[in-house]
Amino acid sequence: MTTAPYLALRPTGPGGPSAPVGREELLARLERALHTRGRALLTGPAGVGKTELALAEATRAEARGETVLWLATLPSDREIPGASAAALVASVAATVHRPESGGGRRRETRPADKAPAGPEASAVFDELPGPQRTAVAMLCREAPLDAGGWDPIALRLGIAQILRTLTRRGPVLLVVDGVQHVDADSADLLRFALHLAPPALRVVAVETPEPYGEAGEPYRAPHRPDDPHAAHLWVPSEADVLLVPPLHADEIAELLIHHRLPSRMAGRIHRASGGNPRLALAVGRSLADARTPVHHAEALTLSGRARDLARQLLGAAPLAVRETLLLAALALRPSSTLVRRAGRPNAEADLAAAERAGLVSLAEDGSVTFTAGLLPSTLVHDACWAERSAGHAALAEVVDDPVEAVRHRALATDSPDEDLAAEVANAADLARRRGNSALAAELALLAAEATPGRHGTRRIARLVDAAEEAARAARADLAMRAATDLLARDAVPADRVRARLAVLDTAGQGLTGLDEMYVHAMEDSEGDTALRAAVQLRLAVKYVLADGDPQRSRTAAVESAALAASMGDPRTAAQALTVQARMERALGAPDAEAVLAQARALELAERPLGIRNAAQILTIRHALFDDRLTDARDELNALLPLVQRRGSVEDTIELFSTLAAVESRRGACAAALAHAGQSLALTLEAGLSPGPAWYTLALAETAGGSFARAASYARRSVQASEEEGDRVFLSRSRYALGRVQLINGDVAAALETLRRVQADERAQSTVDPSMLRWHEELAEALLAHDAGDEALALLDEVRPVAARLGRSTVLLGCDRAYALWLAAEGRTDEAAQLLTRTAEAFGRAGLPLERGRALIALARVERRRRRRSAAQSALQTAASVFERAGAAPWLALACESPAGAVGEGPGGGSGGEEALPALSSLTEAELRLARLVGQGASNQEAAAKLYLSVKTVEARLTRIYQKLDVRSRAQLATALRP
């Protein structure tokens, strides 16, 4: 057990210690329970984060100056009478207070075996009457035990008195971590002491329920059968008990990032861990520690610590429960009835015990779901072949679906059998017709593996079918298994190419590291025009995503389309023309729309709408780029139901993402957030890289959620895109991050981020400014950084391109930035007129958020013109626009004081500036520097914070002094006060 007092383990910031990832609301509930009732019981399965939550609360209590006592128990403590109570007394003795200079008080914490009983600590015990002090000394083995042991009444009163004495010195938080291991004598002592304790003593108990009895039966025997609450330190009410649930997939991704672990496989890690933070971190560390990076198409590394943790969870279960769970792990659709029929007569009781242990969840109909994918994987992994074979054979006899019966029969034998292989292949066809692509892919692979070696050609053909079926089902692991088996055999080049293409098609955004596969596919497709067209199509995708080279991508797409057309392959031709059209648009080519129209015609002729949708989706994306938002939304709403019924999950994700982007631009912020959330949920469920979905959420949160969350999602997208080597979404996510940094007023960070976007886009030769509107954002960041000439040059560079391509709303964004340049040059009348026209034009274009942003800029300029009424009117109009759109963060920005400027973020303005007209003469960059210096920053400190040279700070400060007619920092600080 831990006998030392609590030691702060988490850093604290100016806003107080932060909550563990995903636990903000739960921590708030915990604090409310402690405030209103003084007691809280945290309960949940092992590894779910109960102790971390208690640590967070203890850290906050310590930051408030409270005394924190931390008692952590071990399983062996239960067998030692008085062990936990003695540990509590030792932790009190280790808590030493001593006067601090300045009249304050400070608490030191040391290990109990080295902590001296300081004057105040000893006083806690000195105040005890003799019999109580003697009983406490006996408990802690500091005095010899009498023949009859300690006096139980004196000991009860002594423990209670110790806690009461501590509370006289200030509030006390007692954390009992592992209350289920508290021995019966200590539980009795603590219950009595807490019953008499004053309100200043608050208690957090951390409990991991024990579903199994000590003898191994799946029924817990309480400490005292006659007292149902004997295991608790108080009789808990519903308000006291807080269940700590698993984390959601998005929270698991944030947890991985927080621990500097790969987040690109967050969806698969969430499935493997079931949202259990301890399991998720173990799996994440397994991936990080792998000798070679684990590719998207490969199985997760589940060895080492991750597998050991799963074994610990399963190992606590009695053998009978584990045997029942093994059958459930082997079944495709496990239920208590199925498991009982397969030979486990006590299946219901065994599964109920497993549910209490947090290993499975049981539905009303008896269906069984493992709480973490790592659990059934470990059960099957650790079972011997005979156990697995017997389990599958038993299940094959009782399942009511012939397809499942064939699957179990195939898994029950390790002897190749052509008759069985043919039967499994037929079952795969049946599953495919049912629409169960994942099961069809698994059965197709089983059919190949069951094919005898003497039928080598047939086995290879079945492996090709299995790989392609896995690609259709987005089962990257099965595609890789089938391809690996095939490539190890004497397959003809065409079959090798098809297997490799299947793996490439399931790789998602993670195309880096697959160069060798592309090289071999090109070699094997030599002389086969149809296959060469397919390989060139995949290369076209790789060149843009992984290499960031749209020129090369367009060349490969053109070649693929020509080859496919020559072979009468409209499907490949349509896909290649779609990629070509995408690249033509990015490169600013005038015939992009004509190429896309060709692709769309071929796509519709080749398959019904909803089956193959790349050209149709790109058509909608182009409408989004052009701000033809009503057309885009109508086409999306017509296509989405068809794709959900007939299409791939990747297409569904793309449609939800595009719909979120459309609604964000239209100002339908609530709908944008909902669609972005659906896109992320589907992404994580499919095990795809979350980078693109996080980018979409960053846009939606910027529009109608929270600027802070938007920045968080954008940073996650940056990290995931870097891990995947996805150049396209890396640039997009940096744009989203830079934009919200600019809005929040972090100009230096925004400038750095947006400059990287500029470098990325120029490296990729992107010409069309409508696809990623970074130019206007970078220009505004440059203006805020006092780099007006560079901002003007950037605007002069992009305007002719936008005009040539007919990108009218890009020109409006440039007008807004140019108006800010005019204002910075002192031409405020021209700036106000231009911003008024720009806001009106944005309104006519159906872009309410852009209109509101222009109105905020207008209000700022009107303030500099000292037209306070006009500024207030502009802000009120902007607020009305944002309120109708549901744009919560923008509404908060517009509702600030008129003196607050865009870019200063919430709270950045000072209402007192209403009475300080002189400040309106300062540029934004000068105002930021003035505030820093007025708050006491040195020139060097200001230069570091603003990413400027000291000479620039000195020159800018000279201009500020001249404009405000001050001569010292003290006068400057006075001038800034309201």
PDB file of N, CA and C in Angstrom, residues 259-328:
ATOM      1  N   HIS A 259      -0.020  11.813 -25.065  1.00  0.00           N
ATOM      2  CA  HIS A 259       1.129  10.997 -24.661  1.00  0.00           C
ATOM      3  C   HIS A 259       2.142  10.835 -25.799  1.00  0.00           C
ATOM      4  N   ARG A 260       2.032  11.663 -26.819  1.00  0.00           N
ATOM      5  CA  ARG A 260       2.968  11.667 -27.934  1.00  0.00           C
ATOM      6  C   ARG A 260       3.060  10.293 -28.607  1.00  0.00           C
ATOM      7  N   LEU A 261       1.895   9.686 -28.811  1.00  0.00           N
ATOM      8  CA  LEU A 261       1.819   8.390 -29.473  1.00  0.00           C
ATOM      9  C   LEU A 261       1.096   8.557 -30.809  1.00  0.00           C
ATOM     10  N   PRO A 262       1.301   7.640 -31.760  1.00  0.00           N
ATOM     11  CA  PRO A 262       0.658   7.772 -33.076  1.00  0.00           C
ATOM     12  C   PRO A 262      -0.863   7.804 -32.950  1.00  0.00           C
ATOM     13  N   SER A 263      -1.480   8.783 -33.590  1.00  0.00           N
ATOM     14  CA  SER A 263      -2.938   8.921 -33.515  1.00  0.00           C
ATOM     15  C   SER A 263      -3.629   8.493 -34.793  1.00  0.00           C
ATOM     16  N   ARG A 264      -2.886   8.202 -35.841  1.00  0.00           N
ATOM     17  CA  ARG A 264      -3.508   7.917 -37.134  1.00  0.00           C
ATOM     18  C   ARG A 264      -4.350   6.646 -37.109  1.00  0.00           C
ATOM     19  N   MET A 265      -4.086   5.747 -36.146  1.00  0.00           N
ATOM     20  CA  MET A 265      -4.875   4.525 -36.034  1.00  0.00           C
ATOM     21  C   MET A 265      -5.781   4.578 -34.805  1.00  0.00           C
ATOM     22  N   ALA A 266      -6.223   5.768 -34.457  1.00  0.00           N
ATOM     23  CA  ALA A 266      -7.018   5.926 -33.247  1.00  0.00           C
ATOM     24  C   ALA A 266      -8.287   5.088 -33.286  1.00  0.00           C
ATOM     25  N   GLY A 267      -8.928   4.991 -34.445  1.00  0.00           N
ATOM     26  CA  GLY A 267     -10.145   4.200 -34.538  1.00  0.00           C
ATOM     27  C   GLY A 267      -9.902   2.730 -34.243  1.00  0.00           C
ATOM     28  N   ARG A 268      -8.841   2.192 -34.807  1.00  0.00           N
ATOM     29  CA  ARG A 268      -8.532   0.780 -34.572  1.00  0.00           C
ATOM     30  C   ARG A 268      -8.068   0.559 -33.135  1.00  0.00           C
ATOM     31  N   ILE A 269      -7.334   1.515 -32.588  1.00  0.00           N
ATOM     32  CA  ILE A 269      -6.903   1.389 -31.197  1.00  0.00           C
ATOM     33  C   ILE A 269      -8.112   1.471 -30.272  1.00  0.00           C
ATOM     34  N   HIS A 270      -9.083   2.305 -30.602  1.00  0.00           N
ATOM     35  CA  HIS A 270     -10.293   2.379 -29.781  1.00  0.00           C
ATOM     36  C   HIS A 270     -11.044   1.059 -29.798  1.00  0.00           C
ATOM     37  N   ARG A 271     -11.153   0.440 -30.956  1.00  0.00           N
ATOM     38  CA  ARG A 271     -11.829  -0.863 -31.022  1.00  0.00           C
ATOM     39  C   ARG A 271     -11.066  -1.909 -30.219  1.00  0.00           C
ATOM     40  N   ALA A 272      -9.743  -1.887 -30.325  1.00  0.00           N
ATOM     41  CA  ALA A 272      -8.939  -2.876 -29.607  1.00  0.00           C
ATOM     42  C   ALA A 272      -9.035  -2.685 -28.098  1.00  0.00           C
ATOM     43  N   SER A 273      -9.132  -1.437 -27.657  1.00  0.00           N
ATOM     44  CA  SER A 273      -9.126  -1.141 -26.228  1.00  0.00           C
ATOM     45  C   SER A 273     -10.506  -0.989 -25.631  1.00  0.00           C
ATOM     46  N   GLY A 274     -11.513  -0.813 -26.478  1.00  0.00           N
ATOM     47  CA  GLY A 274     -12.850  -0.571 -25.964  1.00  0.00           C
ATOM     48  C   GLY A 274     -12.983   0.758 -25.254  1.00  0.00           C
ATOM     49  N   GLY A 275     -12.060   1.677 -25.508  1.00  0.00           N
ATOM     50  CA  GLY A 275     -12.097   2.973 -24.838  1.00  0.00           C
ATOM     51  C   GLY A 275     -11.430   2.964 -23.480  1.00  0.00           C
ATOM     52  N   ASN A 276     -10.843   1.830 -23.083  1.00  0.00           N
ATOM     53  CA  ASN A 276     -10.129   1.763 -21.808  1.00  0.00           C
ATOM     54  C   ASN A 276      -8.784   2.468 -21.961  1.00  0.00           C
ATOM     55  N   PRO A 277      -8.553   3.558 -21.245  1.00  0.00           N
ATOM     56  CA  PRO A 277      -7.323   4.336 -21.470  1.00  0.00           C
ATOM     57  C   PRO A 277      -6.049   3.523 -21.269  1.00  0.00           C
ATOM     58  N   ARG A 278      -6.019   2.661 -20.241  1.00  0.00           N
ATOM     59  CA  ARG A 278      -4.804   1.899 -19.988  1.00  0.00           C
ATOM     60  C   ARG A 278      -4.508   0.950 -21.146  1.00  0.00           C
ATOM     61  N   LEU A 279      -5.543   0.280 -21.660  1.00  0.00           N
ATOM     62  CA  LEU A 279      -5.337  -0.612 -22.800  1.00  0.00           C
ATOM     63  C   LEU A 279      -4.950   0.175 -24.048  1.00  0.00           C
ATOM     64  N   ALA A 280      -5.613   1.323 -24.250  1.00  0.00           N
ATOM     65  CA  ALA A 280      -5.333   2.123 -25.446  1.00  0.00           C
ATOM     66  C   ALA A 280      -3.883   2.599 -25.456  1.00  0.00           C
ATOM     67  N   LEU A 281      -3.398   3.066 -24.308  1.00  0.00           N
ATOM     68  CA  LEU A 281      -2.010   3.521 -24.242  1.00  0.00           C
ATOM     69  C   LEU A 281      -1.043   2.360 -24.453  1.00  0.00           C
ATOM     70  N   ALA A 282      -1.397   1.185 -23.942  1.00  0.00           N
ATOM     71  CA  ALA A 282      -0.525   0.023 -24.138  1.00  0.00           C
ATOM     72  C   ALA A 282      -0.453  -0.353 -25.610  1.00  0.00           C
ATOM     73  N   VAL A 283      -1.590  -0.327 -26.292  1.00  0.00           N
ATOM     74  CA  VAL A 283      -1.584  -0.625 -27.730  1.00  0.00           C
ATOM     75  C   VAL A 283      -0.821   0.466 -28.481  1.00  0.00           C
ATOM     76  N   GLY A 284      -1.062   1.725 -28.108  1.00  0.00           N
ATOM     77  CA  GLY A 284      -0.349   2.816 -28.766  1.00  0.00           C
ATOM     78  C   GLY A 284       1.156   2.720 -28.582  1.00  0.00           C
ATOM     79  N   ARG A 285       1.584   2.344 -27.398  1.00  0.00           N
ATOM     80  CA  ARG A 285       3.027   2.198 -27.170  1.00  0.00           C
ATOM     81  C   ARG A 285       3.581   1.005 -27.929  1.00  0.00           C
ATOM     82  N   SER A 286       2.783  -0.049 -28.083  1.00  0.00           N
ATOM     83  CA  SER A 286       3.232  -1.184 -28.900  1.00  0.00           C
ATOM     84  C   SER A 286       3.492  -0.749 -30.329  1.00  0.00           C
ATOM     85  N   LEU A 287       2.608   0.108 -30.853  1.00  0.00           N
ATOM     86  CA  LEU A 287       2.806   0.611 -32.218  1.00  0.00           C
ATOM     87  C   LEU A 287       4.030   1.521 -32.290  1.00  0.00           C
ATOM     88  N   ALA A 288       4.175   2.374 -31.268  1.00  0.00           N
ATOM     89  CA  ALA A 288       5.312   3.299 -31.282  1.00  0.00           C
ATOM     90  C   ALA A 288       6.637   2.564 -31.139  1.00  0.00           C
ATOM     91  N   ASP A 289       6.633   1.440 -30.415  1.00  0.00           N
ATOM     92  CA  ASP A 289       7.872   0.704 -30.170  1.00  0.00           C
ATOM     93  C   ASP A 289       8.185  -0.325 -31.246  1.00  0.00           C
ATOM     94  N   ALA A 290       7.282  -0.485 -32.222  1.00  0.00           N
ATOM     95  CA  ALA A 290       7.513  -1.479 -33.273  1.00  0.00           C
ATOM     96  C   ALA A 290       8.783  -1.122 -34.046  1.00  0.00           C
ATOM     97  N   ARG A 291       9.519  -2.146 -34.446  1.00  0.00           N
ATOM     98  CA  ARG A 291      10.783  -1.900 -35.157  1.00  0.00           C
ATOM     99  C   ARG A 291      10.562  -1.159 -36.458  1.00  0.00           C
ATOM    100  N   THR A 292       9.475  -1.470 -37.131  1.00  0.00           N
ATOM    101  CA  THR A 292       9.116  -0.756 -38.355  1.00  0.00           C
ATOM    102  C   THR A 292       7.719  -0.188 -38.167  1.00  0.00           C
ATOM    103  N   PRO A 293       7.431   0.966 -38.740  1.00  0.00           N
ATOM    104  CA  PRO A 293       6.100   1.554 -38.571  1.00  0.00           C
ATOM    105  C   PRO A 293       5.011   0.601 -39.055  1.00  0.00           C
ATOM    106  N   VAL A 294       3.959   0.475 -38.269  1.00  0.00           N
ATOM    107  CA  VAL A 294       2.841  -0.381 -38.634  1.00  0.00           C
ATOM    108  C   VAL A 294       1.998   0.350 -39.659  1.00  0.00           C
ATOM    109  N   HIS A 295       1.819  -0.277 -40.811  1.00  0.00           N
ATOM    110  CA  HIS A 295       1.073   0.360 -41.888  1.00  0.00           C
ATOM    111  C   HIS A 295      -0.417   0.212 -41.644  1.00  0.00           C
ATOM    112  N   HIS A 296      -1.185   1.090 -42.283  1.00  0.00           N
ATOM    113  CA  HIS A 296      -2.636   1.077 -42.154  1.00  0.00           C
ATOM    114  C   HIS A 296      -3.211  -0.289 -42.520  1.00  0.00           C
ATOM    115  N   ALA A 297      -2.604  -0.982 -43.474  1.00  0.00           N
ATOM    116  CA  ALA A 297      -3.154  -2.242 -43.952  1.00  0.00           C
ATOM    117  C   ALA A 297      -2.701  -3.444 -43.138  1.00  0.00           C
ATOM    118  N   GLU A 298      -1.902  -3.225 -42.127  1.00  0.00           N
ATOM    119  CA  GLU A 298      -1.386  -4.336 -41.333  1.00  0.00           C
ATOM    120  C   GLU A 298      -2.164  -4.471 -40.029  1.00  0.00           C
ATOM    121  N   ALA A 299      -2.115  -5.676 -39.453  1.00  0.00           N
ATOM    122  CA  ALA A 299      -2.744  -5.896 -38.161  1.00  0.00           C
ATOM    123  C   ALA A 299      -2.009  -5.107 -37.085  1.00  0.00           C
ATOM    124  N   LEU A 300      -2.760  -4.679 -36.073  1.00  0.00           N
ATOM    125  CA  LEU A 300      -2.139  -3.944 -34.981  1.00  0.00           C
ATOM    126  C   LEU A 300      -1.181  -4.848 -34.212  1.00  0.00           C
ATOM    127  N   THR A 301      -0.129  -4.249 -33.707  1.00  0.00           N
ATOM    128  CA  THR A 301       0.818  -4.974 -32.872  1.00  0.00           C
ATOM    129  C   THR A 301       0.208  -5.111 -31.481  1.00  0.00           C
ATOM    130  N   LEU A 302      -0.190  -6.321 -31.110  1.00  0.00           N
ATOM    131  CA  LEU A 302      -0.867  -6.544 -29.847  1.00  0.00           C
ATOM    132  C   LEU A 302      -0.063  -7.451 -28.935  1.00  0.00           C
ATOM    133  N   SER A 303       1.232  -7.320 -28.995  1.00  0.00           N
ATOM    134  CA  SER A 303       2.082  -8.123 -28.132  1.00  0.00           C
ATOM    135  C   SER A 303       2.531  -7.287 -26.946  1.00  0.00           C
ATOM    136  N   GLY A 304       3.388  -7.873 -26.122  1.00  0.00           N
ATOM    137  CA  GLY A 304       3.987  -7.116 -25.040  1.00  0.00           C
ATOM    138  C   GLY A 304       2.985  -6.652 -24.018  1.00  0.00           C
ATOM    139  N   ARG A 305       3.124  -5.382 -23.619  1.00  0.00           N
ATOM    140  CA  ARG A 305       2.342  -4.838 -22.530  1.00  0.00           C
ATOM    141  C   ARG A 305       0.841  -4.914 -22.809  1.00  0.00           C
ATOM    142  N   ALA A 306       0.421  -4.639 -24.033  1.00  0.00           N
ATOM    143  CA  ALA A 306      -0.999  -4.653 -24.356  1.00  0.00           C
ATOM    144  C   ALA A 306      -1.598  -6.028 -24.127  1.00  0.00           C
ATOM    145  N   ARG A 307      -0.936  -7.056 -24.637  1.00  0.00           N
ATOM    146  CA  ARG A 307      -1.446  -8.415 -24.462  1.00  0.00           C
ATOM    147  C   ARG A 307      -1.414  -8.817 -22.988  1.00  0.00           C
ATOM    148  N   ASP A 308      -0.387  -8.393 -22.261  1.00  0.00           N
ATOM    149  CA  ASP A 308      -0.292  -8.739 -20.841  1.00  0.00           C
ATOM    150  C   ASP A 308      -1.428  -8.114 -20.039  1.00  0.00           C
ATOM    151  N   LEU A 309      -1.789  -6.864 -20.373  1.00  0.00           N
ATOM    152  CA  LEU A 309      -2.898  -6.230 -19.667  1.00  0.00           C
ATOM    153  C   LEU A 309      -4.203  -6.972 -19.918  1.00  0.00           C
ATOM    154  N   ALA A 310      -4.410  -7.417 -21.162  1.00  0.00           N
ATOM    155  CA  ALA A 310      -5.613  -8.187 -21.463  1.00  0.00           C
ATOM    156  C   ALA A 310      -5.611  -9.500 -20.679  1.00  0.00           C
ATOM    157  N   ARG A 311      -4.455 -10.112 -20.587  1.00  0.00           N
ATOM    158  CA  ARG A 311      -4.370 -11.366 -19.825  1.00  0.00           C
ATOM    159  C   ARG A 311      -4.667 -11.139 -18.341  1.00  0.00           C
ATOM    160  N   GLN A 312      -4.235  -9.989 -17.808  1.00  0.00           N
ATOM    161  CA  GLN A 312      -4.539  -9.693 -16.414  1.00  0.00           C
ATOM    162  C   GLN A 312      -6.041  -9.572 -16.194  1.00  0.00           C
ATOM    163  N   LEU A 313      -6.720  -8.879 -17.107  1.00  0.00           N
ATOM    164  CA  LEU A 313      -8.162  -8.721 -16.975  1.00  0.00           C
ATOM    165  C   LEU A 313      -8.878 -10.061 -17.080  1.00  0.00           C
ATOM    166  N   LEU A 314      -8.439 -10.879 -18.038  1.00  0.00           N
ATOM    167  CA  LEU A 314      -9.074 -12.186 -18.237  1.00  0.00           C
ATOM    168  C   LEU A 314      -8.658 -13.176 -17.154  1.00  0.00           C
ATOM    169  N   GLY A 315      -7.413 -13.049 -16.676  1.00  0.00           N
ATOM    170  CA  GLY A 315      -6.899 -14.010 -15.714  1.00  0.00           C
ATOM    171  C   GLY A 315      -7.616 -13.973 -14.390  1.00  0.00           C
ATOM    172  N   ALA A 316      -8.268 -12.842 -14.054  1.00  0.00           N
ATOM    173  CA  ALA A 316      -9.013 -12.770 -12.805  1.00  0.00           C
ATOM    174  C   ALA A 316     -10.275 -13.612 -12.842  1.00  0.00           C
ATOM    175  N   ALA A 317     -10.722 -13.980 -14.030  1.00  0.00           N
ATOM    176  CA  ALA A 317     -11.947 -14.771 -14.162  1.00  0.00           C
ATOM    177  C   ALA A 317     -11.659 -16.239 -13.863  1.00  0.00           C
ATOM    178  N   PRO A 318     -12.608 -16.946 -13.244  1.00  0.00           N
ATOM    179  CA  PRO A 318     -12.457 -18.395 -13.039  1.00  0.00           C
ATOM    180  C   PRO A 318     -12.341 -19.117 -14.374  1.00  0.00           C
ATOM    181  N   LEU A 319     -11.792 -20.307 -14.337  1.00  0.00           N
ATOM    182  CA  LEU A 319     -11.581 -21.080 -15.561  1.00  0.00           C
ATOM    183  C   LEU A 319     -12.879 -21.287 -16.321  1.00  0.00           C
ATOM    184  N   ALA A 320     -13.964 -21.571 -15.608  1.00  0.00           N
ATOM    185  CA  ALA A 320     -15.243 -21.823 -16.286  1.00  0.00           C
ATOM    186  C   ALA A 320     -15.698 -20.591 -17.064  1.00  0.00           C
ATOM    187  N   VAL A 321     -15.511 -19.405 -16.477  1.00  0.00           N
ATOM    188  CA  VAL A 321     -15.902 -18.179 -17.170  1.00  0.00           C
ATOM    189  C   VAL A 321     -15.032 -17.965 -18.404  1.00  0.00           C
ATOM    190  N   ARG A 322     -13.741 -18.239 -18.291  1.00  0.00           N
ATOM    191  CA  ARG A 322     -12.857 -18.063 -19.449  1.00  0.00           C
ATOM    192  C   ARG A 322     -13.221 -19.028 -20.568  1.00  0.00           C
ATOM    193  N   GLU A 323     -13.602 -20.235 -20.240  1.00  0.00           N
ATOM    194  CA  GLU A 323     -13.999 -21.208 -21.273  1.00  0.00           C
ATOM    195  C   GLU A 323     -15.272 -20.750 -21.977  1.00  0.00           C
ATOM    196  N   THR A 324     -16.187 -20.188 -21.213  1.00  0.00           N
ATOM    197  CA  THR A 324     -17.406 -19.652 -21.826  1.00  0.00           C
ATOM    198  C   THR A 324     -17.077 -18.464 -22.726  1.00  0.00           C
ATOM    199  N   LEU A 325     -16.198 -17.605 -22.247  1.00  0.00           N
ATOM    200  CA  LEU A 325     -15.815 -16.439 -23.039  1.00  0.00           C
ATOM    201  C   LEU A 325     -15.097 -16.844 -24.319  1.00  0.00           C
ATOM    202  N   LEU A 326     -14.327 -17.923 -24.296  1.00  0.00           N
ATOM    203  CA  LEU A 326     -13.645 -18.381 -25.508  1.00  0.00           C
ATOM    204  C   LEU A 326     -14.655 -18.750 -26.584  1.00  0.00           C
ATOM    205  N   LEU A 327     -15.716 -19.445 -26.204  1.00  0.00           N
ATOM    206  CA  LEU A 327     -16.745 -19.780 -27.189  1.00  0.00           C
ATOM    207  C   LEU A 327     -17.380 -18.512 -27.755  1.00  0.00           C
ATOM    208  N   ALA A 328     -17.625 -17.533 -26.890  1.00  0.00           N
ATOM    209  CA  ALA A 328     -18.200 -16.270 -27.369  1.00  0.00           C
ATOM    210  C   ALA A 328     -17.235 -15.565 -28.311  1.00  0.00           C
TER     211      ALA A 328
END
